[in-house]
mmCIF file of C-alpha atoms in Angstrom:
data_model
loop_
_atom_site.group_PDB
_atom_site.id
_atom_site.type_symbol
_atom_site.label_atom_id
_atom_site.label_comp_id
_atom_site.label_asym_id
_atom_site.label_seq_id
_atom_site.Cartn_x
_atom_site.Cartn_y
_atom_site.Cartn_z
ATOM 1 C CA MET A 1 17.904 11.322 -3.531
ATOM 2 C CA MET A 2 16.942 8.179 -1.662
ATOM 3 C CA THR A 3 13.425 8.287 -0.190
ATOM 4 C CA GLU A 4 12.790 7.172 3.404
ATOM 5 C CA GLY A 5 9.121 6.568 3.473
ATOM 6 C CA MET A 6 5.824 6.442 1.520
ATOM 7 C CA GLY A 7 4.813 9.735 -0.124
ATOM 8 C CA GLN A 8 8.245 11.317 0.061
ATOM 9 C CA ALA A 9 8.887 10.849 -3.714
ATOM 10 C CA THR A 10 5.769 12.976 -4.311
ATOM 11 C CA ASP A 11 7.085 15.767 -2.066
ATOM 12 C CA LEU A 12 10.602 15.597 -3.688
ATOM 13 C CA THR A 13 9.062 15.760 -7.141
ATOM 14 C CA ARG A 14 7.031 18.825 -6.284
ATOM 15 C CA GLN A 15 10.207 20.437 -5.013
ATOM 16 C CA ALA A 16 11.958 19.615 -8.260
ATOM 17 C CA VAL A 17 9.060 21.031 -10.283
ATOM 18 C CA SER A 18 9.215 24.272 -8.251
ATOM 19 C CA ALA A 19 12.964 24.461 -8.898
ATOM 20 C CA GLY A 20 12.321 24.328 -12.654
ATOM 21 C CA CYS A 21 13.781 20.902 -13.354
ATOM 22 C CA GLU A 22 13.292 19.760 -16.940
ATOM 23 C CA MET A 23 13.074 16.067 -16.016
ATOM 24 C CA VAL A 24 12.392 13.970 -12.925
ATOM 25 C CA VAL A 25 13.768 10.405 -12.969
ATOM 26 C CA ALA A 26 12.029 7.778 -10.853
ATOM 27 C CA VAL A 27 14.491 5.043 -9.835
ATOM 28 C CA GLY A 28 12.478 2.159 -8.458
ATOM 29 C CA GLY A 29 9.334 0.171 -9.083
ATOM 30 C CA ASP A 30 5.735 1.079 -9.984
ATOM 31 C CA GLY A 31 5.005 2.462 -6.584
ATOM 32 C CA THR A 32 7.893 4.955 -6.910
ATOM 33 C CA VAL A 33 6.773 5.975 -10.366
ATOM 34 C CA ASN A 34 3.155 6.439 -9.040
ATOM 35 C CA GLU A 35 4.373 8.827 -6.357
ATOM 36 C CA VAL A 36 6.422 10.860 -8.912
ATOM 37 C CA VAL A 37 3.421 11.108 -11.226
ATOM 38 C CA ASN A 38 1.365 12.389 -8.342
ATOM 39 C CA GLY A 39 4.045 15.014 -7.760
ATOM 40 C CA LEU A 40 4.105 16.104 -11.367
ATOM 41 C CA LEU A 41 0.406 16.753 -11.464
ATOM 42 C CA GLN A 42 -1.357 19.602 -9.679
ATOM 43 C CA ASP A 43 -5.115 19.298 -9.344
ATOM 44 C CA GLY A 44 -5.070 16.781 -12.162
ATOM 45 C CA ALA A 45 -3.137 18.952 -14.585
ATOM 46 C CA PRO A 46 0.578 19.319 -15.417
ATOM 47 C CA SER A 47 2.415 22.162 -13.705
ATOM 48 C CA SER A 48 3.414 25.208 -15.717
ATOM 49 C CA ALA A 49 6.995 23.813 -15.726
ATOM 50 C CA ASP A 50 5.716 20.456 -17.065
ATOM 51 C CA PRO A 51 8.957 18.428 -16.668
ATOM 52 C CA ALA A 52 9.358 15.090 -18.228
ATOM 53 C CA LEU A 53 9.298 11.746 -16.345
ATOM 54 C CA GLY A 54 12.203 9.411 -16.735
ATOM 55 C CA ILE A 55 12.081 5.775 -15.486
ATOM 56 C CA ILE A 56 14.919 3.535 -14.343
ATOM 57 C CA PRO A 57 13.163 0.286 -13.192
ATOM 58 C CA LEU A 58 14.882 -1.119 -10.149
ATOM 59 C CA GLY A 59 11.897 -2.009 -7.890
ATOM 60 C CA SER A 60 10.137 -5.273 -7.015
ATOM 61 C CA GLY A 61 7.473 -4.570 -9.589
ATOM 62 C CA CYS A 62 8.268 -2.724 -12.855
ATOM 63 C CA ASP A 63 5.194 -3.396 -14.988
ATOM 64 C CA LEU A 64 4.990 0.065 -16.389
ATOM 65 C CA ALA A 65 8.481 -0.382 -17.716
ATOM 66 C CA ARG A 66 7.335 -3.538 -19.488
ATOM 67 C CA SER A 67 4.517 -1.669 -21.231
ATOM 68 C CA LEU A 68 6.959 1.044 -22.322
ATOM 69 C CA ARG A 69 9.766 -1.391 -23.212
ATOM 70 C CA ILE A 70 12.259 0.232 -20.929
ATOM 71 C CA PRO A 71 15.179 -2.118 -20.229
ATOM 72 C CA LYS A 72 15.206 -3.700 -16.777
ATOM 73 C CA ASP A 73 18.992 -3.568 -16.569
ATOM 74 C CA GLY A 74 20.035 -0.336 -14.849
ATOM 75 C CA THR A 75 22.891 0.567 -17.180
ATOM 76 C CA ALA A 76 20.800 -0.172 -20.283
ATOM 77 C CA ALA A 77 17.918 1.892 -18.792
ATOM 78 C CA ILE A 78 20.230 4.905 -18.273
ATOM 79 C CA GLN A 79 21.392 4.622 -21.931
ATOM 80 C CA HIS A 80 17.788 4.323 -23.037
ATOM 81 C CA LEU A 81 16.946 7.442 -21.037
ATOM 82 C CA GLU A 82 19.649 9.431 -22.747
ATOM 83 C CA ASN A 83 18.319 8.512 -26.232
ATOM 84 C CA ALA A 84 14.627 8.274 -25.592
ATOM 85 C CA GLU A 85 11.917 10.304 -27.196
ATOM 86 C CA THR A 86 9.357 12.243 -25.160
ATOM 87 C CA ARG A 87 5.691 11.230 -25.483
ATOM 88 C CA ARG A 88 2.591 12.459 -23.705
ATOM 89 C CA LEU A 89 0.833 9.608 -21.930
ATOM 90 C CA ASP A 90 -2.535 9.370 -20.254
ATOM 91 C CA VAL A 91 -2.965 9.213 -16.503
ATOM 92 C CA GLY A 92 -5.926 7.980 -14.391
ATOM 93 C CA ARG A 93 -7.455 10.051 -11.672
ATOM 94 C CA VAL A 94 -9.346 8.210 -8.917
ATOM 95 C CA ASP A 95 -11.725 9.506 -6.259
ATOM 96 C CA PHE A 96 -11.994 6.736 -3.626
ATOM 97 C CA VAL A 97 -12.158 5.964 0.138
ATOM 98 C CA ASN A 98 -8.689 5.484 1.629
ATOM 99 C CA LEU A 99 -7.665 2.916 4.229
ATOM 100 C CA GLU A 100 -8.495 5.408 6.987
ATOM 101 C CA GLY A 101 -12.042 5.701 5.764
ATOM 102 C CA ARG A 102 -11.629 9.217 4.276
ATOM 103 C CA LYS A 103 -12.366 10.394 0.747
ATOM 104 C CA GLN A 104 -9.227 10.944 -1.276
ATOM 105 C CA SER A 105 -8.087 11.661 -4.823
ATOM 106 C CA ARG A 106 -5.031 10.180 -6.400
ATOM 107 C CA HIS A 107 -3.484 9.442 -9.790
ATOM 108 C CA PHE A 108 -2.152 6.226 -11.389
ATOM 109 C CA ILE A 109 -0.345 5.696 -14.617
ATOM 110 C CA ASN A 110 -0.435 1.921 -15.043
ATOM 111 C CA ILE A 111 -3.183 -0.158 -13.636
ATOM 112 C CA ALA A 112 -5.788 0.098 -10.789
ATOM 113 C CA ASP A 113 -7.398 -3.096 -9.659
ATOM 114 C CA LEU A 114 -10.501 -3.680 -7.563
ATOM 115 C CA GLY A 115 -11.212 -6.827 -5.643
ATOM 116 C CA ALA A 116 -8.731 -9.645 -5.495
ATOM 117 C CA GLY A 117 -5.905 -7.418 -6.655
ATOM 118 C CA GLY A 118 -5.723 -5.757 -3.180
ATOM 119 C CA LEU A 119 -5.486 -9.228 -1.593
ATOM 120 C CA VAL A 120 -2.784 -10.155 -4.192
ATOM 121 C CA VAL A 121 -0.677 -7.143 -2.940
ATOM 122 C CA GLN A 122 -1.036 -8.327 0.641
ATOM 123 C CA LYS A 123 -0.180 -11.929 -0.110
ATOM 124 C CA ALA A 124 2.739 -11.002 -2.405
ATOM 125 C CA SER A 125 4.347 -9.013 0.455
ATOM 126 C CA ARG A 126 3.896 -12.002 2.773
ATOM 127 C CA ALA A 127 5.127 -14.691 0.453
ATOM 128 C CA PRO A 128 7.314 -17.498 1.962
ATOM 129 C CA TRP A 129 10.924 -16.386 2.497
ATOM 130 C CA ILE A 130 12.162 -19.181 0.303
ATOM 131 C CA LEU A 131 10.624 -17.356 -2.706
ATOM 132 C CA GLY A 132 12.919 -14.377 -2.217
ATOM 133 C CA PRO A 133 12.972 -11.040 -0.345
ATOM 134 C CA ARG A 134 10.854 -9.171 -2.932
ATOM 135 C CA PRO A 135 7.060 -9.319 -3.128
ATOM 136 C CA ASN A 136 6.122 -12.459 -5.169
ATOM 137 C CA TYR A 137 3.078 -11.597 -7.217
ATOM 138 C CA ALA A 138 2.714 -15.026 -8.764
ATOM 139 C CA TRP A 139 2.367 -16.410 -5.258
ATOM 140 C CA GLY A 140 -0.078 -13.589 -4.429
ATOM 141 C CA ILE A 141 -2.237 -14.254 -7.510
ATOM 142 C CA LEU A 142 -2.373 -18.030 -6.853
ATOM 143 C CA THR A 143 -3.256 -17.729 -3.156
ATOM 144 C CA ALA A 144 -5.800 -15.000 -3.874
ATOM 145 C CA ALA A 145 -7.382 -17.216 -6.582
ATOM 146 C CA ALA A 146 -7.677 -19.972 -3.975
ATOM 147 C CA VAL A 147 -9.347 -17.993 -1.205
ATOM 148 C CA TYR A 148 -11.057 -14.893 -2.673
ATOM 149 C CA ARG A 149 -14.780 -14.977 -3.333
ATOM 150 C CA ALA A 150 -16.503 -12.770 -5.803
ATOM 151 C CA ARG A 151 -18.147 -9.560 -4.584
ATOM 152 C CA ARG A 152 -21.183 -7.926 -6.224
ATOM 153 C CA VAL A 153 -20.423 -4.478 -7.573
ATOM 154 C CA LYS A 154 -22.361 -1.916 -9.619
ATOM 155 C CA LEU A 155 -20.373 -0.586 -12.556
ATOM 156 C CA SER A 156 -21.093 2.283 -14.986
ATOM 157 C CA VAL A 157 -18.902 3.258 -17.999
ATOM 158 C CA ASP A 158 -19.036 6.823 -19.313
ATOM 159 C CA ASP A 159 -22.189 7.560 -17.329
ATOM 160 C CA GLY A 160 -24.054 4.822 -19.118
ATOM 161 C CA PRO A 161 -26.386 2.239 -17.672
ATOM 162 C CA THR A 162 -25.305 0.603 -14.407
ATOM 163 C CA THR A 163 -24.453 -3.077 -14.521
ATOM 164 C CA GLU A 164 -24.536 -5.206 -11.349
ATOM 165 C CA LEU A 165 -22.397 -8.305 -11.431
ATOM 166 C CA PRO A 166 -20.210 -10.602 -9.261
ATOM 167 C CA ILE A 167 -16.566 -9.969 -9.798
ATOM 168 C CA ARG A 168 -13.246 -11.230 -8.508
ATOM 169 C CA ASN A 169 -11.391 -8.363 -10.156
ATOM 170 C CA THR A 170 -12.247 -5.172 -11.970
ATOM 171 C CA ILE A 171 -9.080 -4.008 -13.782
ATOM 172 C CA ILE A 172 -8.961 -0.357 -14.862
ATOM 173 C CA ALA A 173 -5.991 -0.396 -17.206
ATOM 174 C CA ASN A 174 -3.985 2.385 -18.803
ATOM 175 C CA GLY A 175 -0.905 0.120 -19.238
ATOM 176 C CA ARG A 176 -0.835 -3.554 -20.075
ATOM 177 C CA TYR A 177 0.930 -5.438 -17.310
ATOM 178 C CA PHE A 178 0.491 -5.885 -13.583
ATOM 179 C CA GLY A 179 1.736 -8.307 -10.843
ATOM 180 C CA ARG A 180 5.272 -8.601 -12.264
ATOM 181 C CA GLY A 181 4.452 -9.549 -15.814
ATOM 182 C CA PHE A 182 0.853 -10.644 -15.939
ATOM 183 C CA LEU A 183 -0.681 -9.337 -19.201
ATOM 184 C CA ALA A 184 -3.968 -7.946 -17.749
ATOM 185 C CA ALA A 185 -4.869 -5.688 -20.682
ATOM 186 C CA PRO A 186 -3.089 -6.873 -23.812
ATOM 187 C CA ASP A 187 -4.746 -4.327 -26.070
ATOM 188 C CA ALA A 188 -4.268 -1.223 -23.886
ATOM 189 C CA GLU A 189 -2.649 1.816 -25.359
ATOM 190 C CA MET A 190 -1.309 4.543 -23.043
ATOM 191 C CA ASP A 191 -2.022 7.547 -25.282
ATOM 192 C CA ASP A 192 -5.522 6.718 -26.712
ATOM 193 C CA GLY A 193 -7.526 8.615 -24.047
ATOM 194 C CA LEU A 194 -9.293 5.496 -22.966
ATOM 195 C CA PHE A 195 -9.134 2.926 -20.117
ATOM 196 C CA ASP A 196 -9.265 -0.753 -20.928
ATOM 197 C CA ILE A 197 -11.761 -2.161 -18.418
ATOM 198 C CA VAL A 198 -11.447 -5.949 -17.677
ATOM 199 C CA THR A 199 -13.936 -7.647 -15.344
ATOM 200 C CA VAL A 200 -13.030 -11.096 -14.022
ATOM 201 C CA GLY A 201 -16.207 -12.773 -12.973
ATOM 202 C CA ASP A 202 -17.387 -15.377 -10.513
ATOM 203 C CA PHE A 203 -14.878 -18.092 -11.061
ATOM 204 C CA GLY A 204 -14.839 -21.018 -8.576
ATOM 205 C CA THR A 205 -11.615 -21.657 -6.694
ATOM 206 C CA PHE A 206 -10.198 -24.411 -8.896
ATOM 207 C CA GLU A 207 -11.618 -22.792 -12.031
ATOM 208 C CA GLY A 208 -9.839 -19.518 -11.186
ATOM 209 C CA MET A 209 -6.518 -21.219 -10.474
ATOM 210 C CA TRP A 210 -6.804 -23.201 -13.705
ATOM 211 C CA HIS A 211 -7.082 -19.959 -15.647
ATOM 212 C CA VAL A 212 -4.177 -18.103 -13.920
ATOM 213 C CA PRO A 213 -1.758 -19.001 -16.754
ATOM 214 C CA LYS A 214 -4.198 -17.365 -19.319
ATOM 215 C CA LEU A 215 -3.996 -14.151 -17.275
ATOM 216 C CA ARG A 216 -0.206 -14.433 -17.310
ATOM 217 C CA TRP A 217 -0.055 -14.525 -21.088
ATOM 218 C CA GLY A 218 -3.005 -12.303 -21.942
ATOM 219 C CA LYS A 219 -5.247 -15.120 -23.114
ATOM 220 C CA HIS A 220 -8.049 -14.441 -20.624
ATOM 221 C CA LEU A 221 -10.155 -11.951 -22.628
ATOM 222 C CA GLY A 222 -11.866 -14.757 -24.529
ATOM 223 C CA LEU A 223 -13.140 -16.551 -21.453
ATOM 224 C CA LYS A 224 -16.885 -16.531 -20.903
ATOM 225 C CA LYS A 225 -16.676 -14.956 -17.381
ATOM 226 C CA VAL A 226 -14.307 -12.189 -18.450
ATOM 227 C CA GLY A 227 -15.595 -8.917 -19.831
ATOM 228 C CA HIS A 228 -13.695 -6.245 -21.753
ATOM 229 C CA SER A 229 -14.722 -2.730 -22.686
ATOM 230 C CA ARG A 230 -13.207 0.776 -23.047
ATOM 231 C CA GLY A 231 -14.156 4.122 -21.655
ATOM 232 C CA ARG A 232 -13.082 7.482 -20.267
ATOM 233 C CA ARG A 233 -14.940 7.379 -16.986
ATOM 234 C CA VAL A 234 -15.778 4.400 -14.680
ATOM 235 C CA HIS A 235 -17.863 4.517 -11.544
ATOM 236 C CA VAL A 236 -17.934 1.448 -9.214
ATOM 237 C CA THR A 237 -19.927 0.954 -6.035
ATOM 238 C CA THR A 238 -20.736 -1.949 -3.764
ATOM 239 C CA ASP A 239 -22.403 -2.908 -0.511
ATOM 240 C CA GLU A 240 -19.482 -5.193 0.281
ATOM 241 C CA ASP A 241 -15.873 -4.715 1.313
ATOM 242 C CA VAL A 242 -13.884 -4.430 -1.922
ATOM 243 C CA LEU A 243 -10.172 -3.398 -1.871
ATOM 244 C CA LEU A 244 -8.482 -1.018 -4.315
ATOM 245 C CA GLU A 245 -4.852 -1.060 -5.317
ATOM 246 C CA MET A 246 -3.124 1.269 -7.722
ATOM 247 C CA ASP A 247 0.225 0.668 -9.418
ATOM 248 C CA GLY A 248 0.976 -2.158 -6.946
ATOM 249 C CA ASP A 249 0.079 -0.301 -3.696
ATOM 250 C CA LEU A 250 -2.948 -1.108 -1.576
ATOM 251 C CA VAL A 251 -4.665 2.303 -1.128
ATOM 252 C CA GLY A 252 -8.371 2.006 -0.187
ATOM 253 C CA THR A 253 -11.781 0.701 -0.936
ATOM 254 C CA LEU A 254 -14.933 1.393 -2.929
ATOM 255 C CA PRO A 255 -16.856 3.428 -3.961
ATOM 256 C CA ALA A 256 -14.520 4.815 -6.552
ATOM 257 C CA THR A 257 -14.685 6.884 -9.714
ATOM 258 C CA PHE A 258 -11.938 6.626 -12.360
ATOM 259 C CA GLU A 259 -11.374 9.324 -14.956
ATOM 260 C CA ILE A 260 -8.789 9.348 -17.767
ATOM 261 C CA LEU A 261 -6.627 12.400 -18.162
ATOM 262 C CA PRO A 262 -5.416 12.352 -21.807
ATOM 263 C CA GLY A 263 -1.730 13.265 -22.335
ATOM 264 C CA ALA A 264 -1.337 14.394 -18.660
ATOM 265 C CA VAL A 265 2.382 13.605 -18.383
ATOM 266 C CA LYS A 266 5.466 13.736 -20.609
ATOM 267 C CA VAL A 267 7.400 10.426 -20.356
ATOM 268 C CA LYS A 268 10.750 9.334 -21.832
ATOM 269 C CA VAL A 269 9.940 6.260 -23.909
ATOM 270 C CA SER A 270 11.396 4.209 -26.708
#
């Protein structure tokens, strides 16, 4: 069924779960998959029916499919779905402040990004028409690198000591890719029960733009101003305005708490 607005895929998925469907197939990009995942989970846990998630990547951003090596071609993706094995993958749960200023909980399966990532989503959707009708994330990343200044955040992993630092991005990764192919977390595994947490520090404008290709190819983790750790729970606060995007959709702001839910969904994968 074709969705007609944001959130409808979540409602349709819940209807499918109630009807006893054994599999729900998300046909679209990361945002569509995100909505389906939120429909599959009830209060952070699989429903008693526990159907599998299938993915046919046809959207503007299909970074989860890249991590799972699902073919981008529609026909090949359908054939893959017919022969794919089922694996349990982790999901992230986030408590945050939505764009209307209210507290909200939501799940993501690929990547959540604090800071410049929200601006990237905005810029990508407003890219010059000559770059094509779909959101252009390369344009978004380059323009955000040019104009975004670092914000000071306080970050704690697994309820450990709080670290205060200036960041351009805090990437909470379950999958590996974001922004249509940028390799944000090259070592992330989607079934290890851990987030890969990547902090991109206080790069200057030209310094940040210079290092964008390293982010593209996953070579940024060795940079002096980039941090990398792993954990099950991440709490981030700030006194500044810091945007939050999940699976390619701008959803809210800090403060936010991220918690990994091991093996929360069954997914058809290679």
